[in-house]
Amino acid sequence: MIQEIHSFDEYKDFIGELANDPFCSDPHFTYSRDNLFRSLKDKDEYAYAVLKNGITEGLFVWLVLPEDRYIEMIIGFTRKEEAFTEMLSFMEKDHCGYRMDFVFNPQNTAILEPLKLKGAVFEPEQQKMILTGQVPNVSTSQIELFSDEWEKQYCDLHSTDTYWTARRILEAPDKFRVLLAIKDGQVQGYIDVQCCYDINEIYALFVRPEAARQGYELALLVKAIELNLPNQMMVVVDVDSEKEIELFSAAGFSKMKGHNSISASYKVRTLVN
């Protein structure tokens, strides 16, 4: 049975138990407990419990954006494949054609296996890194805050295979800061980073292949860190990407053990009459 949640009080023991289980912990909850508790105040987020004989077997928070035909799992707490499968069926029922995105603990097979059966596309496992060390003293003279004159070049460079496209980033200036590396009137690269939290996440860092290894990546990072102060900053990188890990380590970031995550997505099938 699926039950919408309007208070987490009766679920505190369940939340605490799974949050402290290395196989069932949720990376978004580990990152910030507010991802769970503030969901009841957000008009676009919905919390549900999956119950069996009155016993809680799953607790989930979803972001639902009908105008974008988009759903994202913000929190996923469960040990039971059946509970997650039931939750997916519930979400799919009235959302045909929607894209569904997931970020979850790679050790949680109760979420992993049902997504495999759905034919979800999985990204490589990721490692969380957080700013802990000294920021290097490098020149940032070629780094600028985004302005309208660079809009076309920025959008042309930006990945479209993501929910947070260039257009969505630019339409949310209260949430994101965009920095650009400029040389001879050309955008060489960009960084998209949150700007509204105590710990802000780097969403994207990109430099043109022909401009790689010229110091733009590190300069973008250093300028982003400078503008983010006194707040903290974090990033997730592919666990097997030595170049990414080396770059962020050079900027003062360190790996956080026990914070790995994996992303997946699939499109809800349209029902055929």
GROMACS .gro file of N, CA and C in nm, residues 47-188:
model
  426
   47ALA      N    1   0.611   1.313  -0.073
   47ALA     CA    2   0.670   1.205   0.006
   47ALA      C    3   0.569   1.092   0.024
   48TYR      N    4   0.618   0.968   0.012
   48TYR     CA    5   0.530   0.852   0.022
   48TYR      C    6   0.598   0.743   0.106
   49ALA      N    7   0.514   0.666   0.176
   49ALA     CA    8   0.560   0.545   0.244
   49ALA      C    9   0.497   0.426   0.175
   50VAL      N   10   0.574   0.318   0.164
   50VAL     CA   11   0.521   0.191   0.115
   50VAL      C   12   0.503   0.101   0.236
   51LEU      N   13   0.379   0.057   0.259
   51LEU     CA   14   0.346  -0.022   0.377
   51LEU      C   15   0.302  -0.162   0.337
   52LYS      N   16   0.336  -0.259   0.421
   52LYS     CA   17   0.288  -0.395   0.405
   52LYS      C   18   0.246  -0.446   0.542
   53ASN      N   19   0.118  -0.476   0.556
   53ASN     CA   20   0.061  -0.518   0.685
   53ASN      C   21   0.093  -0.417   0.795
   54GLY      N   22   0.087  -0.290   0.758
   54GLY     CA   23   0.110  -0.183   0.855
   54GLY      C   24   0.255  -0.155   0.886
   55ILE      N   25   0.347  -0.228   0.824
   55ILE     CA   26   0.490  -0.209   0.849
   55ILE      C   27   0.552  -0.132   0.734
   56THR      N   28   0.632  -0.031   0.764
   56THR     CA   29   0.696   0.051   0.661
   56THR      C   30   0.809  -0.027   0.594
   57GLU      N   31   0.800  -0.038   0.462
   57GLU     CA   32   0.904  -0.108   0.386
   57GLU      C   33   0.977  -0.015   0.290
   58GLY      N   34   0.931   0.108   0.277
   58GLY     CA   35   0.998   0.204   0.191
   58GLY      C   36   0.950   0.344   0.220
   59LEU      N   37   1.039   0.439   0.198
   59LEU     CA   38   1.004   0.581   0.214
   59LEU      C   39   1.075   0.657   0.102
   60PHE      N   40   0.997   0.735   0.027
   60PHE     CA   41   1.050   0.799  -0.093
   60PHE      C   42   1.001   0.943  -0.104
   61VAL      N   43   1.088   1.027  -0.158
   61VAL     CA   44   1.052   1.166  -0.190
   61VAL      C   45   1.077   1.187  -0.338
   62TRP      N   46   0.979   1.248  -0.406
   62TRP     CA   47   0.986   1.268  -0.551
   62TRP      C   48   0.966   1.414  -0.586
   63LEU      N   49   1.046   1.463  -0.678
   63LEU     CA   50   1.023   1.592  -0.743
   63LEU      C   51   0.946   1.565  -0.870
   64VAL      N   52   0.831   1.631  -0.888
   64VAL     CA   53   0.747   1.610  -1.005
   64VAL      C   54   0.722   1.744  -1.074
   65LEU      N   55   0.766   1.754  -1.200
   65LEU     CA   56   0.751   1.877  -1.278
   65LEU      C   57   0.670   1.846  -1.404
   66PRO      N   58   0.537   1.861  -1.395
   66PRO     CA   59   0.452   1.826  -1.510
   66PRO      C   60   0.484   1.905  -1.636
   67GLU      N   61   0.520   2.034  -1.620
   67GLU     CA   62   0.548   2.116  -1.738
   67GLU      C   63   0.670   2.065  -1.815
   68ASP      N   64   0.760   1.998  -1.744
   68ASP     CA   65   0.879   1.941  -1.808
   68ASP      C   66   0.866   1.790  -1.831
   69ARG      N   67   0.754   1.734  -1.788
   69ARG     CA   68   0.735   1.589  -1.795
   69ARG      C   69   0.857   1.517  -1.735
   70TYR      N   70   0.884   1.554  -1.611
   70TYR     CA   71   1.008   1.511  -1.545
   70TYR      C   72   0.979   1.473  -1.401
   71ILE      N   73   1.040   1.361  -1.358
   71ILE     CA   74   1.032   1.314  -1.219
   71ILE      C   75   1.173   1.279  -1.172
   72GLU      N   76   1.206   1.318  -1.051
   72GLU     CA   77   1.336   1.283  -0.992
   72GLU      C   78   1.316   1.227  -0.854
   73MET      N   79   1.380   1.114  -0.824
   73MET     CA   80   1.377   1.059  -0.690
   73MET      C   81   1.476   1.137  -0.604
   74ILE      N   82   1.425   1.211  -0.507
   74ILE     CA   83   1.510   1.290  -0.418
   74ILE      C   84   1.564   1.203  -0.305
   75ILE      N   85   1.478   1.118  -0.249
   75ILE     CA   86   1.516   1.028  -0.140
   75ILE      C   87   1.459   0.890  -0.170
   76GLY      N   88   1.540   0.786  -0.147
   76GLY     CA   89   1.493   0.649  -0.164
   76GLY      C   90   1.544   0.560  -0.052
   77PHE      N   91   1.458   0.532   0.046
   77PHE     CA   92   1.495   0.445   0.158
   77PHE      C   93   1.416   0.315   0.149
   78THR      N   94   1.482   0.204   0.125
   78THR     CA   95   1.416   0.074   0.127
   78THR      C   96   1.519  -0.038   0.126
   79ARG      N   97   1.477  -0.154   0.178
   79ARG     CA   98   1.556  -0.276   0.167
   79ARG      C   99   1.486  -0.378   0.079
   80LYS      N  100   1.367  -0.346   0.033
   80LYS     CA  101   1.282  -0.443  -0.034
   80LYS      C  102   1.262  -0.407  -0.181
   81GLU      N  103   1.303  -0.498  -0.270
   81GLU     CA  104   1.279  -0.476  -0.413
   81GLU      C  105   1.130  -0.459  -0.441
   82GLU      N  106   1.046  -0.538  -0.372
   82GLU     CA  107   0.902  -0.531  -0.395
   82GLU      C  108   0.847  -0.393  -0.361
   83ALA      N  109   0.901  -0.332  -0.255
   83ALA     CA  110   0.854  -0.200  -0.215
   83ALA      C  111   0.890  -0.095  -0.320
   84PHE      N  112   1.012  -0.103  -0.372
   84PHE     CA  113   1.053  -0.005  -0.474
   84PHE      C  114   0.976  -0.027  -0.603
   85THR      N  115   0.956  -0.152  -0.641
   85THR     CA  116   0.879  -0.183  -0.762
   85THR      C  117   0.737  -0.130  -0.751
   86GLU      N  118   0.676  -0.146  -0.634
   86GLU     CA  119   0.540  -0.094  -0.612
   86GLU      C  120   0.539   0.059  -0.621
   87MET      N  121   0.642   0.120  -0.567
   87MET     CA  122   0.651   0.266  -0.571
   87MET      C  123   0.666   0.314  -0.715
   88LEU      N  124   0.749   0.247  -0.794
   88LEU     CA  125   0.766   0.285  -0.934
   88LEU      C  126   0.634   0.273  -1.010
   89SER      N  127   0.561   0.167  -0.989
   89SER     CA  128   0.433   0.148  -1.058
   89SER      C  129   0.336   0.259  -1.022
   90PHE      N  130   0.338   0.299  -0.897
   90PHE     CA  131   0.251   0.408  -0.851
   90PHE      C  132   0.286   0.539  -0.921
   91MET      N  133   0.416   0.568  -0.932
   91MET     CA  134   0.458   0.694  -0.995
   91MET      C  135   0.433   0.691  -1.146
   92GLU      N  136   0.448   0.576  -1.208
   92GLU     CA  137   0.430   0.565  -1.352
   92GLU      C  138   0.283   0.579  -1.394
   93LYS      N  139   0.192   0.542  -1.305
   93LYS     CA  140   0.051   0.530  -1.339
   93LYS      C  141  -0.005   0.653  -1.409
   94ASP      N  142   0.023   0.770  -1.357
   94ASP     CA  143  -0.033   0.894  -1.413
   94ASP      C  144   0.073   0.981  -1.481
   95HIS      N  145   0.187   0.920  -1.517
   95HIS     CA  146   0.296   1.001  -1.572
   95HIS      C  147   0.356   0.936  -1.697
   96CYS      N  148   0.273   0.890  -1.786
   96CYS     CA  149   0.321   0.830  -1.911
   96CYS      C  150   0.403   0.932  -1.991
   97GLY      N  151   0.515   0.886  -2.043
   97GLY     CA  152   0.600   0.974  -2.122
   97GLY      C  153   0.696   1.059  -2.043
   98TYR      N  154   0.691   1.055  -1.910
   98TYR     CA  155   0.781   1.133  -1.827
   98TYR      C  156   0.919   1.068  -1.823
   99ARG      N  157   1.022   1.152  -1.811
   99ARG     CA  158   1.157   1.102  -1.781
   99ARG      C  159   1.169   1.091  -1.629
  100MET      N  160   1.225   0.979  -1.583
  100MET     CA  161   1.247   0.958  -1.440
  100MET      C  162   1.397   0.945  -1.415
  101ASP      N  163   1.448   1.027  -1.323
  101ASP     CA  164   1.590   1.027  -1.287
  101ASP      C  165   1.608   0.978  -1.144
  102PHE      N  166   1.720   0.910  -1.121
  102PHE     CA  167   1.750   0.851  -0.990
  102PHE      C  168   1.897   0.872  -0.957
  103VAL      N  169   1.925   0.907  -0.832
  103VAL     CA  170   2.061   0.906  -0.777
  103VAL      C  171   2.052   0.825  -0.649
  104PHE      N  172   2.128   0.716  -0.640
  104PHE     CA  173   2.109   0.627  -0.526
  104PHE      C  174   2.239   0.558  -0.489
  105ASN      N  175   2.236   0.491  -0.376
  105ASN     CA  176   2.349   0.415  -0.323
  105ASN      C  177   2.376   0.295  -0.414
  106PRO      N  178   2.493   0.283  -0.475
  106PRO     CA  179   2.520   0.171  -0.567
  106PRO      C  180   2.516   0.035  -0.499
  107GLN      N  181   2.522   0.031  -0.365
  107GLN     CA  182   2.516  -0.096  -0.294
  107GLN      C  183   2.373  -0.140  -0.263
  108ASN      N  184   2.276  -0.053  -0.294
  108ASN     CA  185   2.138  -0.085  -0.262
  108ASN      C  186   2.073  -0.162  -0.378
  109THR      N  187   2.079  -0.293  -0.372
  109THR     CA  188   2.025  -0.376  -0.480
  109THR      C  189   1.874  -0.369  -0.488
  110ALA      N  190   1.808  -0.329  -0.379
  110ALA     CA  191   1.662  -0.316  -0.381
  110ALA      C  192   1.617  -0.207  -0.477
  111ILE      N  193   1.703  -0.112  -0.504
  111ILE     CA  194   1.675  -0.008  -0.603
  111ILE      C  195   1.739  -0.042  -0.737
  112LEU      N  196   1.860  -0.094  -0.732
  112LEU     CA  197   1.936  -0.125  -0.854
  112LEU      C  198   1.865  -0.227  -0.943
  113GLU      N  199   1.823  -0.338  -0.886
  113GLU     CA  200   1.768  -0.447  -0.967
  113GLU      C  201   1.637  -0.410  -1.037
  114PRO      N  202   1.540  -0.347  -0.968
  114PRO     CA  203   1.418  -0.305  -1.040
  114PRO      C  204   1.445  -0.206  -1.152
  115LEU      N  205   1.544  -0.119  -1.135
  115LEU     CA  206   1.577  -0.024  -1.242
  115LEU      C  207   1.637  -0.097  -1.362
  116LYS      N  208   1.714  -0.202  -1.337
  116LYS     CA  209   1.766  -0.283  -1.448
  116LYS      C  210   1.651  -0.344  -1.527
  117LEU      N  211   1.551  -0.394  -1.456
  117LEU     CA  212   1.435  -0.455  -1.522
  117LEU      C  213   1.356  -0.353  -1.603
  118LYS      N  214   1.363  -0.227  -1.563
  118LYS     CA  215   1.294  -0.120  -1.636
  118LYS      C  216   1.371  -0.077  -1.760
  119GLY      N  217   1.491  -0.130  -1.777
  119GLY     CA  218   1.574  -0.089  -1.890
  119GLY      C  219   1.637   0.046  -1.872
  120ALA      N  220   1.658   0.087  -1.746
  120ALA     CA  221   1.717   0.218  -1.718
  120ALA      C  222   1.858   0.228  -1.773
  121VAL      N  223   1.898   0.348  -1.807
  121VAL     CA  224   2.035   0.378  -1.850
  121VAL      C  225   2.113   0.424  -1.728
  122PHE      N  226   2.226   0.360  -1.702
  122PHE     CA  227   2.305   0.390  -1.583
  122PHE      C  228   2.432   0.467  -1.620
  123GLU      N  229   2.464   0.565  -1.535
  123GLU     CA  230   2.590   0.637  -1.547
  123GLU      C  231   2.696   0.566  -1.462
  124PRO      N  232   2.825   0.594  -1.486
  124PRO     CA  233   2.929   0.533  -1.403
  124PRO      C  234   2.913   0.572  -1.256
  125GLU      N  235   2.957   0.484  -1.167
  125GLU     CA  236   2.953   0.514  -1.024
  125GLU      C  237   3.035   0.640  -0.996
  126GLN      N  238   2.986   0.720  -0.900
  126GLN     CA  239   3.051   0.847  -0.872
  126GLN      C  240   3.096   0.856  -0.727
  127GLN      N  241   3.201   0.935  -0.709
  127GLN     CA  242   3.264   0.958  -0.579
  127GLN      C  243   3.243   1.103  -0.539
  128LYS      N  244   3.198   1.125  -0.417
  128LYS     CA  245   3.181   1.262  -0.368
  128LYS      C  246   3.314   1.316  -0.318
  129MET      N  247   3.343   1.442  -0.353
  129MET     CA  248   3.461   1.511  -0.303
  129MET      C  249   3.416   1.646  -0.245
  130ILE      N  250   3.482   1.689  -0.140
  130ILE     CA  251   3.445   1.814  -0.074
  130ILE      C  252   3.571   1.898  -0.051
  131LEU      N  253   3.554   2.029  -0.055
  131LEU     CA  254   3.668   2.120  -0.040
  131LEU      C  255   3.719   2.117   0.103
  132THR      N  256   3.843   2.071   0.119
  132THR     CA  257   3.902   2.062   0.253
  132THR      C  258   4.040   2.124   0.261
  133GLY      N  259   4.108   2.134   0.147
  133GLY     CA  260   4.248   2.178   0.148
  133GLY      C  261   4.266   2.320   0.102
  134GLN      N  262   4.390   2.357   0.084
  134GLN     CA  263   4.426   2.492   0.042
  134GLN      C  264   4.399   2.509  -0.107
  135VAL      N  265   4.338   2.622  -0.141
  135VAL     CA  266   4.310   2.652  -0.282
  135VAL      C  267   4.437   2.709  -0.345
  136PRO      N  268   4.477   2.659  -0.461
  136PRO     CA  269   4.603   2.705  -0.524
  136PRO      C  270   4.594   2.850  -0.569
  137ASN      N  271   4.709   2.913  -0.574
  137ASN     CA  272   4.718   3.052  -0.620
  137ASN      C  273   4.746   3.052  -0.769
  138VAL      N  274   4.639   3.060  -0.849
  138VAL     CA  275   4.653   3.062  -0.994
  138VAL      C  276   4.581   3.184  -1.050
  139SER      N  277   4.621   3.227  -1.167
  139SER     CA  278   4.558   3.343  -1.230
  139SER      C  279   4.416   3.310  -1.275
  140THR      N  280   4.322   3.400  -1.244
  140THR     CA  281   4.184   3.384  -1.290
  140THR      C  282   4.143   3.504  -1.376
  141SER      N  283   4.241   3.569  -1.436
  141SER     CA  284   4.214   3.692  -1.513
  141SER      C  285   4.128   3.667  -1.636
  142GLN      N  286   4.125   3.542  -1.685
  142GLN     CA  287   4.045   3.512  -1.804
  142GLN      C  288   3.909   3.451  -1.771
  143ILE      N  289   3.874   3.453  -1.641
  143ILE     CA  290   3.747   3.397  -1.597
  143ILE      C  291   3.648   3.509  -1.569
  144GLU      N  292   3.529   3.498  -1.626
  144GLU     CA  293   3.426   3.600  -1.610
  144GLU      C  294   3.294   3.538  -1.568
  145LEU      N  295   3.215   3.618  -1.493
  145LEU     CA  296   3.078   3.578  -1.467
  145LEU      C  297   2.999   3.582  -1.597
  146PHE      N  298   2.902   3.495  -1.610
  146PHE     CA  299   2.819   3.493  -1.730
  146PHE      C  300   2.751   3.628  -1.751
  147SER      N  301   2.749   3.671  -1.876
  147SER     CA  302   2.672   3.789  -1.916
  147SER      C  303   2.607   3.758  -2.050
  148ASP      N  304   2.505   3.836  -2.085
  148ASP     CA  305   2.423   3.804  -2.203
  148ASP      C  306   2.504   3.795  -2.333
  149GLU      N  307   2.616   3.869  -2.341
  149GLU     CA  308   2.692   3.868  -2.466
  149GLU      C  309   2.751   3.729  -2.497
  150TRP      N  310   2.763   3.645  -2.394
  150TRP     CA  311   2.822   3.512  -2.414
  150TRP      C  312   2.715   3.402  -2.421
  151GLU      N  313   2.589   3.440  -2.424
  151GLU     CA  314   2.482   3.340  -2.413
  151GLU      C  315   2.488   3.235  -2.523
  152LYS      N  316   2.500   3.277  -2.648
  152LYS     CA  317   2.499   3.181  -2.758
  152LYS      C  318   2.616   3.085  -2.749
  153GLN      N  319   2.737   3.138  -2.725
  153GLN     CA  320   2.854   3.051  -2.717
  153GLN      C  321   2.842   2.952  -2.601
  154TYR      N  322   2.792   3.001  -2.487
  154TYR     CA  323   2.774   2.913  -2.371
  154TYR      C  324   2.675   2.802  -2.403
  155CYS      N  325   2.561   2.838  -2.460
  155CYS     CA  326   2.458   2.739  -2.492
  155CYS      C  327   2.507   2.639  -2.597
  156ASP      N  328   2.585   2.686  -2.694
  156ASP     CA  329   2.637   2.597  -2.797
  156ASP      C  330   2.734   2.493  -2.739
  157LEU      N  331   2.809   2.533  -2.636
  157LEU     CA  332   2.904   2.440  -2.573
  157LEU      C  333   2.838   2.343  -2.478
  158HIS      N  334   2.724   2.380  -2.423
  158HIS     CA  335   2.664   2.308  -2.310
  158HIS      C  336   2.606   2.174  -2.353
  159SER      N  337   2.619   2.075  -2.267
  159SER     CA  338   2.559   1.944  -2.292
  159SER      C  339   2.407   1.954  -2.292
  160THR      N  340   2.344   1.881  -2.382
  160THR     CA  341   2.198   1.876  -2.386
  160THR      C  342   2.146   1.745  -2.327
  161ASP      N  343   2.236   1.652  -2.297
  161ASP     CA  344   2.198   1.521  -2.243
  161ASP      C  345   2.192   1.524  -2.091
  162THR      N  346   2.116   1.619  -2.039
  162THR     CA  347   2.102   1.637  -1.896
  162THR      C  348   1.977   1.717  -1.869
  163TYR      N  349   1.921   1.701  -1.749
  163TYR     CA  350   1.803   1.783  -1.717
  163TYR      C  351   1.843   1.930  -1.709
  164TRP      N  352   1.955   1.958  -1.642
  164TRP     CA  353   2.000   2.097  -1.626
  164TRP      C  354   2.076   2.140  -1.751
  165THR      N  355   1.999   2.168  -1.855
  165THR     CA  356   2.056   2.221  -1.979
  165THR      C  357   2.098   2.366  -1.956
  166ALA      N  358   2.167   2.424  -2.054
  166ALA     CA  359   2.208   2.565  -2.044
  166ALA      C  360   2.088   2.655  -2.020
  167ARG      N  361   1.979   2.630  -2.092
  167ARG     CA  362   1.861   2.715  -2.078
  167ARG      C  363   1.804   2.709  -1.938
  168ARG      N  364   1.794   2.588  -1.881
  168ARG     CA  365   1.738   2.577  -1.746
  168ARG      C  366   1.831   2.641  -1.643
  169ILE      N  367   1.961   2.625  -1.663
  169ILE     CA  368   2.057   2.689  -1.571
  169ILE      C  369   2.039   2.840  -1.574
  170LEU      N  370   2.030   2.899  -1.693
  170LEU     CA  371   2.018   3.045  -1.705
  170LEU      C  372   1.884   3.096  -1.654
  171GLU      N  373   1.783   3.010  -1.654
  171GLU     CA  374   1.652   3.050  -1.604
  171GLU      C  375   1.641   3.038  -1.453
  172ALA      N  376   1.749   2.995  -1.387
  172ALA     CA  377   1.748   2.979  -1.241
  172ALA      C  378   1.867   3.053  -1.178
  173PRO      N  379   1.877   3.186  -1.198
  173PRO     CA  380   1.991   3.260  -1.144
  173PRO      C  381   1.994   3.265  -0.992
  174ASP      N  382   1.881   3.235  -0.929
  174ASP     CA  383   1.878   3.229  -0.782
  174ASP      C  384   1.940   3.101  -0.729
  175LYS      N  385   1.961   3.002  -0.818
  175LYS     CA  386   2.015   2.873  -0.777
  175LYS      C  387   2.156   2.847  -0.829
  176PHE      N  388   2.189   2.908  -0.944
  176PHE     CA  389   2.316   2.874  -1.009
  176PHE      C  390   2.400   2.998  -1.041
  177ARG      N  391   2.530   2.978  -1.034
  177ARG     CA  392   2.627   3.077  -1.081
  177ARG      C  393   2.701   3.013  -1.198
  178VAL      N  394   2.717   3.089  -1.306
  178VAL     CA  395   2.787   3.041  -1.425
  178VAL      C  396   2.911   3.127  -1.447
  179LEU      N  397   3.024   3.061  -1.460
  179LEU     CA  398   3.151   3.129  -1.490
  179LEU      C  399   3.204   3.080  -1.623
  180LEU      N  400   3.267   3.169  -1.697
  180LEU     CA  401   3.318   3.137  -1.829
  180LEU      C  402   3.467   3.167  -1.839
  181ALA      N  403   3.538   3.083  -1.914
  181ALA     CA  404   3.678   3.111  -1.949
  181ALA      C  405   3.678   3.173  -2.088
  182ILE      N  406   3.732   3.295  -2.099
  182ILE     CA  407   3.727   3.371  -2.224
  182ILE      C  408   3.868   3.399  -2.274
  183LYS      N  409   3.889   3.376  -2.405
  183LYS     CA  410   4.016   3.414  -2.468
  183LYS      C  411   3.987   3.461  -2.610
  184ASP      N  412   4.034   3.581  -2.642
  184ASP     CA  413   4.019   3.638  -2.777
  184ASP      C  414   3.874   3.636  -2.823
  185GLY      N  415   3.784   3.670  -2.732
  185GLY     CA  416   3.643   3.679  -2.767
  185GLY      C  417   3.572   3.545  -2.784
  186GLN      N  418   3.635   3.436  -2.740
  186GLN     CA  419   3.577   3.304  -2.753
  186GLN      C  420   3.565   3.238  -2.616
  187VAL      N  421   3.449   3.176  -2.591
  187VAL     CA  422   3.430   3.101  -2.468
  187VAL      C  423   3.505   2.969  -2.480
  188GLN      N  424   3.603   2.950  -2.394
  188GLN     CA  425   3.685   2.828  -2.396
  188GLN      C  426   3.629   2.719  -2.306
   0.00000   0.00000   0.00000
